[in-house]
Tab-separated table of C-alpha atoms and ligand atoms in Angstrom:
chain	number	residue	atom	x	y	z
A	103	MET	CA	0.000	0.000	0.000
A	104	LEU	CA	2.788	2.433	0.850
A	105	SER	CA	4.174	2.138	-2.632
A	106	SER	CA	0.852	2.959	-4.243
A	107	PRO	CA	0.884	5.750	-6.781
A	108	GLY	CA	-0.233	9.151	-5.559
A	109	TRP	CA	-3.661	9.070	-7.101
A	110	PHE	CA	-4.429	5.856	-5.380
A	111	ARG	CA	-3.199	7.132	-2.055
A	112	ASP	CA	-5.347	10.217	-2.463
A	113	ARG	CA	-8.402	8.134	-2.948
A	114	THR	CA	-7.729	5.947	0.015
A	115	ASN	CA	-6.952	8.985	2.140
A	116	HIS	CA	-10.417	10.279	1.459
A	117	GLU	CA	-12.011	6.972	2.091
A	118	HIS	CA	-15.028	7.368	4.273
A	119	ASN	CA	-15.198	4.791	7.054
A	120	PRO	CA	-13.594	1.936	5.158
A	121	LEU	CA	-15.651	-1.188	5.284
A	122	PRO	CA	-13.765	-4.268	6.378
A	123	VAL	CA	-13.996	-7.091	3.898
A	124	ALA	CA	-15.228	-9.261	6.739
A	125	LEU	CA	-18.401	-7.222	6.788
A	126	MET	CA	-19.396	-8.572	3.414
A	127	THR	CA	-18.627	-12.183	4.165
A	128	ASP	CA	-19.303	-12.597	7.872
A	129	PHE	CA	-22.950	-12.681	8.621
A	130	PRO	CA	-24.115	-11.565	12.053
A	131	ARG	CA	-24.752	-14.623	14.137
A	132	SER	CA	-26.932	-12.970	16.705
A	133	LEU	CA	-29.465	-10.196	17.051
A	134	LEU	CA	-26.992	-8.292	19.179
A	135	GLU	CA	-24.286	-8.530	16.544
A	136	PHE	CA	-26.739	-7.469	13.892
A	137	GLN	CA	-27.832	-4.464	15.921
A	138	GLN	CA	-24.218	-3.434	16.457
A	139	ARG	CA	-23.422	-3.730	12.790
A	140	PHE	CA	-26.563	-2.352	11.175
A	141	GLY	CA	-27.975	-0.146	13.887
A	142	GLU	CA	-27.575	3.043	11.871
A	143	GLU	CA	-28.544	4.242	8.433
A	144	ALA	CA	-24.957	4.991	7.446
A	145	ALA	CA	-23.816	1.450	8.201
A	146	CYS	CA	-26.592	-0.001	6.037
A	147	ALA	CA	-25.800	2.417	3.203
A	148	GLN	CA	-22.151	1.518	3.402
A	149	TYR	CA	-22.961	-2.159	3.178
A	150	LEU	CA	-25.033	-1.475	0.061
A	151	ALA	CA	-22.243	0.591	-1.499
A	152	ALA	CA	-19.698	-2.137	-0.851
A	153	ALA	CA	-22.020	-4.747	-2.353
A	154	ARG	CA	-22.638	-2.620	-5.438
A	155	TRP	CA	-19.027	-1.580	-5.975
A	156	PRO	CA	-16.772	-4.242	-4.487
A	157	ASP	CA	-13.851	-2.868	-6.483
A	158	GLY	CA	-14.562	0.760	-5.824
A	159	PHE	CA	-17.056	3.175	-7.297
A	160	ALA	CA	-17.774	2.726	-10.995
A	161	CYS	CA	-20.202	5.115	-12.641
A	162	PRO	CA	-22.948	3.212	-14.512
A	163	GLY	CA	-22.943	6.041	-17.067
A	164	CYS	CA	-19.302	6.667	-17.966
A	165	GLY	CA	-17.435	4.083	-15.932
A	166	GLY	CA	-15.604	6.800	-14.007
A	167	ASN	CA	-14.148	5.944	-10.637
A	168	LYS	CA	-14.483	9.250	-8.847
A	169	ALA	CA	-17.633	10.347	-7.102
A	170	TRP	CA	-18.910	12.519	-4.329
A	171	GLN	CA	-21.586	11.688	-1.890
A	172	LEU	CA	-24.416	14.186	-2.156
A	173	GLN	CA	-25.528	15.825	1.007
A	174	THR	CA	-28.923	16.753	-0.340
A	175	LYS	CA	-29.996	13.261	-1.414
A	176	ALA	CA	-29.731	10.303	0.865
A	177	TRP	CA	-27.058	7.762	-0.009
A	178	THR	CA	-26.552	9.107	-3.508
A	179	TYR	CA	-23.243	9.581	-5.272
A	180	GLU	CA	-22.540	11.983	-8.108
A	181	CYS	CA	-19.984	10.983	-10.700
A	182	ALA	CA	-17.123	13.472	-10.901
A	183	GLY	CA	-16.790	12.748	-14.625
A	184	CYS	CA	-20.299	12.954	-16.083
A	185	GLY	CA	-22.379	14.185	-13.171
A	186	ARG	CA	-24.672	11.202	-13.146
A	187	GLN	CA	-26.231	10.465	-9.788
A	188	THR	CA	-26.448	6.925	-8.485
A	189	SER	CA	-28.190	5.835	-5.321
A	190	VAL	CA	-26.829	2.914	-3.342
A	191	THR	CA	-30.396	1.620	-3.150
A	192	ALA	CA	-30.912	1.531	-6.927
A	193	GLY	CA	-31.901	-1.954	-7.992
A	194	THR	CA	-32.733	-3.059	-4.461
A	195	ILE	CA	-36.158	-3.336	-2.872
A	196	MET	CA	-35.353	-0.255	-0.781
A	197	HIS	CA	-35.250	2.067	-3.767
A	198	HIS	CA	-37.687	4.990	-3.432
A	199	SER	CA	-38.834	3.675	-0.080
A	200	LYS	CA	-39.494	6.211	2.646
A	201	LEU	CA	-38.757	3.684	5.352
A	202	PRO	CA	-35.349	3.756	7.011
A	203	LEU	CA	-32.764	1.339	5.666
A	204	THR	CA	-32.429	-0.070	9.169
A	205	ILE	CA	-36.063	-1.221	9.072
A	206	TRP	CA	-35.511	-2.998	5.757
A	207	PHE	CA	-32.318	-4.609	7.009
A	208	TRP	CA	-34.016	-5.804	10.169
A	209	ALA	CA	-37.005	-7.153	8.279
A	210	ALA	CA	-34.802	-9.045	5.822
A	211	TYR	CA	-32.662	-10.359	8.656
A	212	LEU	CA	-35.658	-11.651	10.581
A	213	MET	CA	-37.156	-13.139	7.436
A	214	ALA	CA	-33.864	-14.800	6.490
A	215	THR	CA	-32.903	-16.143	9.890
A	216	HIS	CA	-36.190	-17.257	11.411
A	217	SER	CA	-36.270	-20.852	10.346
A	218	ASN	CA	-40.014	-20.654	9.816
A	219	GLY	CA	-40.220	-17.160	8.483
A	220	ILE	CA	-42.215	-14.349	9.927
A	221	SER	CA	-45.707	-13.033	9.317
A	222	ALA	CA	-46.595	-9.397	8.811
A	223	LEU	CA	-48.153	-9.268	12.266
A	224	GLN	CA	-45.022	-10.676	13.880
A	225	LEU	CA	-42.895	-8.227	11.915
A	226	GLN	CA	-45.049	-5.305	12.985
A	227	ARG	CA	-44.603	-6.279	16.640
A	228	GLN	CA	-40.911	-7.078	16.409
A	229	LEU	CA	-40.014	-3.831	14.703
A	230	ALA	CA	-42.642	-1.760	16.513
A	231	LEU	CA	-44.000	-0.530	13.195
A	232	GLY	CA	-46.819	1.960	13.394
A	233	SER	CA	-49.159	0.202	11.033
A	234	TYR	CA	-49.935	-3.331	10.004
A	235	LYS	CA	-50.144	-2.078	6.441
A	236	SER	CA	-46.494	-1.070	6.228
A	237	ALA	CA	-45.478	-4.376	7.820
A	238	TRP	CA	-47.561	-6.183	5.237
A	239	LEU	CA	-46.010	-4.187	2.392
A	240	ILE	CA	-42.496	-4.925	3.626
A	241	CYS	CA	-43.321	-8.635	3.799
A	242	ALA	CA	-44.870	-8.564	0.344
A	243	LYS	CA	-41.793	-6.900	-1.137
A	244	LEU	CA	-39.397	-9.261	0.604
A	245	ARG	CA	-41.451	-12.208	-0.570
A	246	ARG	CA	-41.340	-10.958	-4.147
A	247	SER	CA	-37.540	-11.154	-3.971
A	248	MET	CA	-37.806	-14.819	-3.199
A	249	LEU	CA	-38.497	-15.899	-6.726
A	250	ALA	CA	-35.069	-15.526	-8.213
A	251	PRO	CA	-35.210	-15.143	-11.977
A	252	GLY	CA	-32.981	-17.476	-13.900
A	253	ARG	CA	-32.546	-19.940	-11.075
A	254	SER	CA	-31.099	-23.210	-12.263
A	255	LEU	CA	-33.285	-26.231	-12.821
A	256	LEU	CA	-33.335	-29.343	-10.668
A	257	ALA	CA	-31.011	-32.042	-11.967
A	258	GLY	CA	-30.218	-35.688	-11.498
A	259	LEU	CA	-32.691	-37.905	-9.692
A	260	VAL	CA	-35.758	-35.902	-8.655
A	261	GLU	CA	-38.735	-37.125	-6.662
A	262	VAL	CA	-41.979	-35.680	-8.009
A	263	ASP	CA	-45.421	-35.995	-6.465
A	264	GLU	CA	-48.666	-34.108	-5.889
A	265	THR	CA	-50.551	-33.184	-2.766
A	266	GLU	CA	-53.668	-31.350	-1.656
A	267	ILE	CA	-53.617	-28.451	0.737
A	268	ILE	CA	-56.734	-27.288	2.496
A	269	CYS	CA	-57.183	-23.575	2.021
A	270	ARG	CA	-59.100	-21.187	4.153
A	271	SER	CA	-61.356	-18.357	3.178
A	272	LYS	CA	-61.149	-14.848	4.536
A	273	ASN	CA	-63.665	-15.509	7.291
A	274	ASP	CA	-62.407	-18.918	8.162
A	275	PRO	CA	-59.709	-18.425	10.759
A	276	LEU	CA	-58.398	-21.960	11.039
A	277	THR	CA	-58.328	-25.068	8.981
A	278	GLY	CA	-59.741	-28.276	10.362
A	279	GLY	CA	-62.696	-28.563	12.656
A	280	GLY	CA	-65.882	-26.817	11.658
A	281	GLY	CA	-66.525	-24.566	8.743
A	282	ARG	CA	-65.883	-27.171	6.122
A	283	SER	CA	-68.197	-25.414	3.778
A	284	HIS	CA	-65.740	-22.532	3.623
A	285	GLN	CA	-62.856	-24.781	2.774
A	286	GLY	CA	-61.538	-25.910	-0.525
A	287	LYS	CA	-58.533	-27.796	-1.670
A	288	MET	CA	-55.578	-26.462	-3.535
A	289	LEU	CA	-53.473	-28.755	-5.656
A	290	VAL	CA	-49.703	-28.595	-5.418
A	291	VAL	CA	-46.937	-30.414	-7.264
A	292	GLY	CA	-43.554	-30.780	-5.634
A	293	ALA	CA	-40.109	-31.866	-6.762
A	294	VAL	CA	-37.060	-32.679	-4.648
A	295	GLU	CA	-33.534	-33.440	-5.791
A	296	VAL	CA	-32.263	-36.624	-4.206
A	297	GLN	CA	-28.647	-36.261	-3.198
A	298	ASP	CA	-26.004	-38.885	-2.599
A	299	GLY	CA	-28.097	-41.897	-3.384
A	300	GLY	CA	-30.913	-40.883	-1.064
A	301	ALA	CA	-28.916	-39.551	1.870
A	302	GLY	CA	-30.692	-36.229	1.853
A	303	PRO	CA	-32.751	-33.717	-0.057
A	304	GLY	CA	-31.152	-31.159	-2.351
A	305	ARG	CA	-33.157	-28.271	-3.744
A	306	ILE	CA	-36.909	-28.249	-4.067
A	307	ARG	CA	-39.661	-26.676	-6.169
A	308	LEU	CA	-43.371	-26.310	-5.431
A	309	SER	CA	-46.106	-25.181	-7.794
A	310	GLN	CA	-49.812	-24.681	-7.648
A	311	VAL	CA	-51.563	-26.613	-10.448
A	312	PRO	CA	-55.176	-26.490	-11.622
A	313	ASP	CA	-55.377	-30.284	-11.933
A	314	TYR	CA	-53.256	-33.416	-12.218
A	315	SER	CA	-53.559	-33.697	-15.983
A	316	ALA	CA	-50.594	-34.517	-18.196
A	317	THR	CA	-50.702	-30.939	-19.510
A	318	SER	CA	-50.325	-29.432	-16.032
A	319	LEU	CA	-47.727	-31.909	-14.835
A	320	HIS	CA	-45.643	-31.757	-18.003
A	321	ALA	CA	-45.622	-27.963	-17.751
A	322	PHE	CA	-44.330	-28.288	-14.179
A	323	LEU	CA	-41.606	-30.730	-15.217
A	324	ALA	CA	-40.547	-28.529	-18.134
A	325	ALA	CA	-40.329	-25.440	-15.913
A	326	ASN	CA	-38.448	-27.068	-13.064
A	327	LEU	CA	-36.401	-30.052	-14.215
A	328	ALA	CA	-33.242	-29.782	-16.281
A	329	PRO	CA	-33.035	-31.758	-19.518
A	330	GLY	CA	-31.747	-35.215	-18.703
A	331	ALA	CA	-33.149	-35.243	-15.163
A	332	THR	CA	-34.933	-38.361	-13.972
A	333	ALA	CA	-38.380	-37.901	-12.459
A	334	LYS	CA	-39.118	-40.543	-9.851
A	335	THR	CA	-42.889	-40.758	-9.411
A	336	ASP	CA	-45.590	-43.014	-8.027
A	337	GLY	CA	-46.526	-44.019	-11.545
A	338	TRP	CA	-49.423	-41.604	-12.014
A	339	SER	CA	-50.428	-41.518	-15.676
A	340	GLY	CA	-49.980	-37.755	-15.897
A	341	TYR	CA	-46.182	-37.926	-15.685
A	342	PRO	CA	-44.830	-40.095	-18.529
A	343	GLY	CA	-44.017	-38.478	-21.836
A	344	ALA	CA	-42.612	-35.144	-20.656
A	345	THR	CA	-40.000	-33.888	-23.097
A	346	GLY	CA	-36.381	-34.323	-22.049
A	347	VAL	CA	-37.211	-35.994	-18.745
A	348	THR	CA	-36.535	-39.632	-18.002
A	349	HIS	CA	-39.422	-41.153	-16.140
A	350	ASP	CA	-38.856	-43.604	-13.306
A	351	PRO	CA	-42.293	-44.766	-12.174
A	352	HIS	CA	-42.764	-46.753	-8.984
A	353	VAL	CA	-46.300	-47.958	-9.140
A	354	VAL	CA	-47.568	-48.403	-5.626
A	355	GLY	CA	-50.758	-47.947	-3.716
A	356	LYS	CA	-51.098	-44.384	-2.423
A	357	MET	CA	-50.514	-45.622	1.117
A	358	ALA	CA	-46.959	-46.625	0.328
A	359	ALA	CA	-45.959	-43.549	-1.655
A	360	HIS	CA	-44.141	-42.050	1.341
A	361	ILE	CA	-41.805	-45.045	1.286
A	362	VAL	CA	-41.000	-44.802	-2.405
A	363	LEU	CA	-40.855	-40.999	-2.394
A	364	PRO	CA	-39.723	-40.158	1.145
A	365	TRP	CA	-38.259	-36.710	0.521
A	366	VAL	CA	-41.065	-35.114	-1.395
A	367	HIS	CA	-43.488	-36.471	1.204
A	368	ARG	CA	-41.432	-35.007	4.009
A	369	ILE	CA	-41.430	-31.651	2.203
A	370	PHE	CA	-45.219	-31.771	1.842
A	371	ALA	CA	-45.593	-32.576	5.541
A	372	ASN	CA	-43.283	-29.706	6.515
A	373	LEU	CA	-45.097	-27.360	4.169
A	374	LYS	CA	-48.441	-28.112	5.798
A	375	VAL	CA	-47.117	-27.709	9.333
A	376	TRP	CA	-45.431	-24.444	8.341
A	377	ALA	CA	-48.589	-23.125	6.680
A	378	LEU	CA	-50.589	-23.731	9.815
A	379	GLY	CA	-47.945	-22.555	12.241
A	380	VAL	CA	-46.909	-19.311	10.590
A	381	TYR	CA	-49.972	-18.346	8.597
A	382	HIS	CA	-52.779	-20.335	10.265
A	383	GLY	CA	-53.529	-21.873	6.904
A	384	LEU	CA	-53.006	-20.627	3.383
A	385	ARG	CA	-55.349	-18.632	1.221
A	386	ARG	CA	-55.935	-19.621	-2.354
A	387	LYS	CA	-55.233	-16.156	-3.682
A	388	HIS	CA	-51.668	-16.070	-2.344
A	389	LEU	CA	-50.826	-19.754	-2.529
A	390	GLN	CA	-48.001	-19.524	-5.067
A	391	SER	CA	-46.226	-16.739	-3.184
A	392	TYR	CA	-46.360	-18.827	0.017
A	393	LEU	CA	-44.988	-21.800	-1.885
A	394	ASP	CA	-42.211	-19.588	-3.248
A	395	GLU	CA	-41.377	-18.482	0.280
A	396	PHE	CA	-41.213	-22.063	1.518
A	397	VAL	CA	-38.985	-23.055	-1.409
A	398	PHE	CA	-36.711	-20.037	-0.944
A	399	ARG	CA	-36.270	-20.773	2.752
A	400	PHE	CA	-35.652	-24.455	2.234
A	401	ASN	CA	-33.161	-24.011	-0.584
A	402	ARG	CA	-31.189	-21.463	1.447
A	403	ARG	CA	-31.398	-23.212	4.776
A	404	ARG	CA	-27.614	-23.404	4.945
A	405	THR	CA	-26.845	-19.997	3.433
A	406	ARG	CA	-28.695	-17.418	5.518
A	407	HIS	CA	-26.276	-14.713	4.420
A	408	ALA	CA	-27.147	-15.245	0.780
A	409	ALA	CA	-30.814	-15.306	1.747
A	410	PHE	CA	-30.507	-11.925	3.471
A	411	ARG	CA	-28.892	-10.365	0.427
A	412	SER	CA	-31.351	-11.926	-2.009
A	413	LEU	CA	-34.256	-10.632	0.050
A	414	LEU	CA	-32.980	-7.075	-0.072
A	415	GLY	CA	-32.405	-7.407	-3.800
A	416	ILE	CA	-28.675	-6.940	-3.494
A	417	ALA	CA	-27.114	-8.372	-6.601
A	418	VAL	CA	-24.572	-11.066	-5.945
A	419	ALA	CA	-22.391	-10.098	-8.856
A	420	HIS	CA	-18.877	-10.557	-7.572
A	421	PRO	CA	-17.172	-12.192	-4.667
A	422	PRO	CA	-16.337	-9.530	-2.108
A	423	ARG	CA	-12.969	-7.861	-2.545
A	424	PRO	CA	-11.041	-5.224	-0.678
A	425	TYR	CA	-12.944	-2.045	-0.399
A	426	LYS	CA	-11.062	0.846	-1.893
A	427	MET	CA	-13.035	3.786	-2.550
A	428	LEU	CA	-15.959	6.105	-2.120
A	429	ILE	CA	-14.739	9.625	-1.815
A	430	SER	CA	-16.254	11.265	1.190
A	431	PRO	CA	-18.278	14.511	1.225
A	432	GLU	CA	-15.227	16.316	2.575
A	433	ALA	CA	-13.370	15.581	-0.613
A	434	LYS	CA	-15.691	17.846	-2.538
A	435	ALA	CA	-15.050	20.807	-0.315
B	381	LIG	ZN1	-20.040	9.109	-14.871
């Protein structure tokens, strides 16, 4: 560092609260650690800046590397070359939000780390939000981040099966018991990658389907299984014939399907317990978004840090690298 050319030294001299690389890779392991790290707006903004520009500021307009932080607009940098202004929240779910960054960070953290997720009501209480509506909107936005575009398809041996989930209507507070007339059934297809010869589940997918016809099931297979994958099923007539998918039917009575397809059945069981526990039953209107949440949580059960970043809409473009850069407001003066 001491032998760096002058221009480089200048930039580092003006560096504003340099962000340790560890900040981008170490994920807070406790609420206390999280509060210490992201308790203030500036810390959150700095985290966003480091995620956006791991190699130092780069203007999206001209590619210039020099910028000043504006004092009139929150967390916005103005390129010294072309004058273009870039907010650290651009491209994230926080963009144009009036809520503090700390609230978003907390919400994403709670959503990512609670093994069962968190409802809008729980979020409102935990963050002492003034209204249920803003809690609900935060949850809705976070949940929308859960469906990653371009996610890779399931590969190898994949268990595939269908299940029925009882839904509840608006006035029907709980499933089971009375009120059957208010209830209906929602049909769901699930797929689970089988890892290491059956030692454990890999990634999963869940989709609402209108029926169990070949058309519906083939569409599910095409959207979720990679070409060359093998679909292991209970032999239902709706599965064979899907393009590019090898079919491995195990014709059994329905009673024994949990033995032939243990992982997808375990996923269905967990899904139903989760739906009751967190949401007191699922509503038809939002079924797919709940399924997406369950899938997101399951597939990132070992990478909470990645889950937190995905939820906030922080692009995971590069591996974190030393943080060089942002020229502080003082540099402009
Ligand atoms: Zn520029």
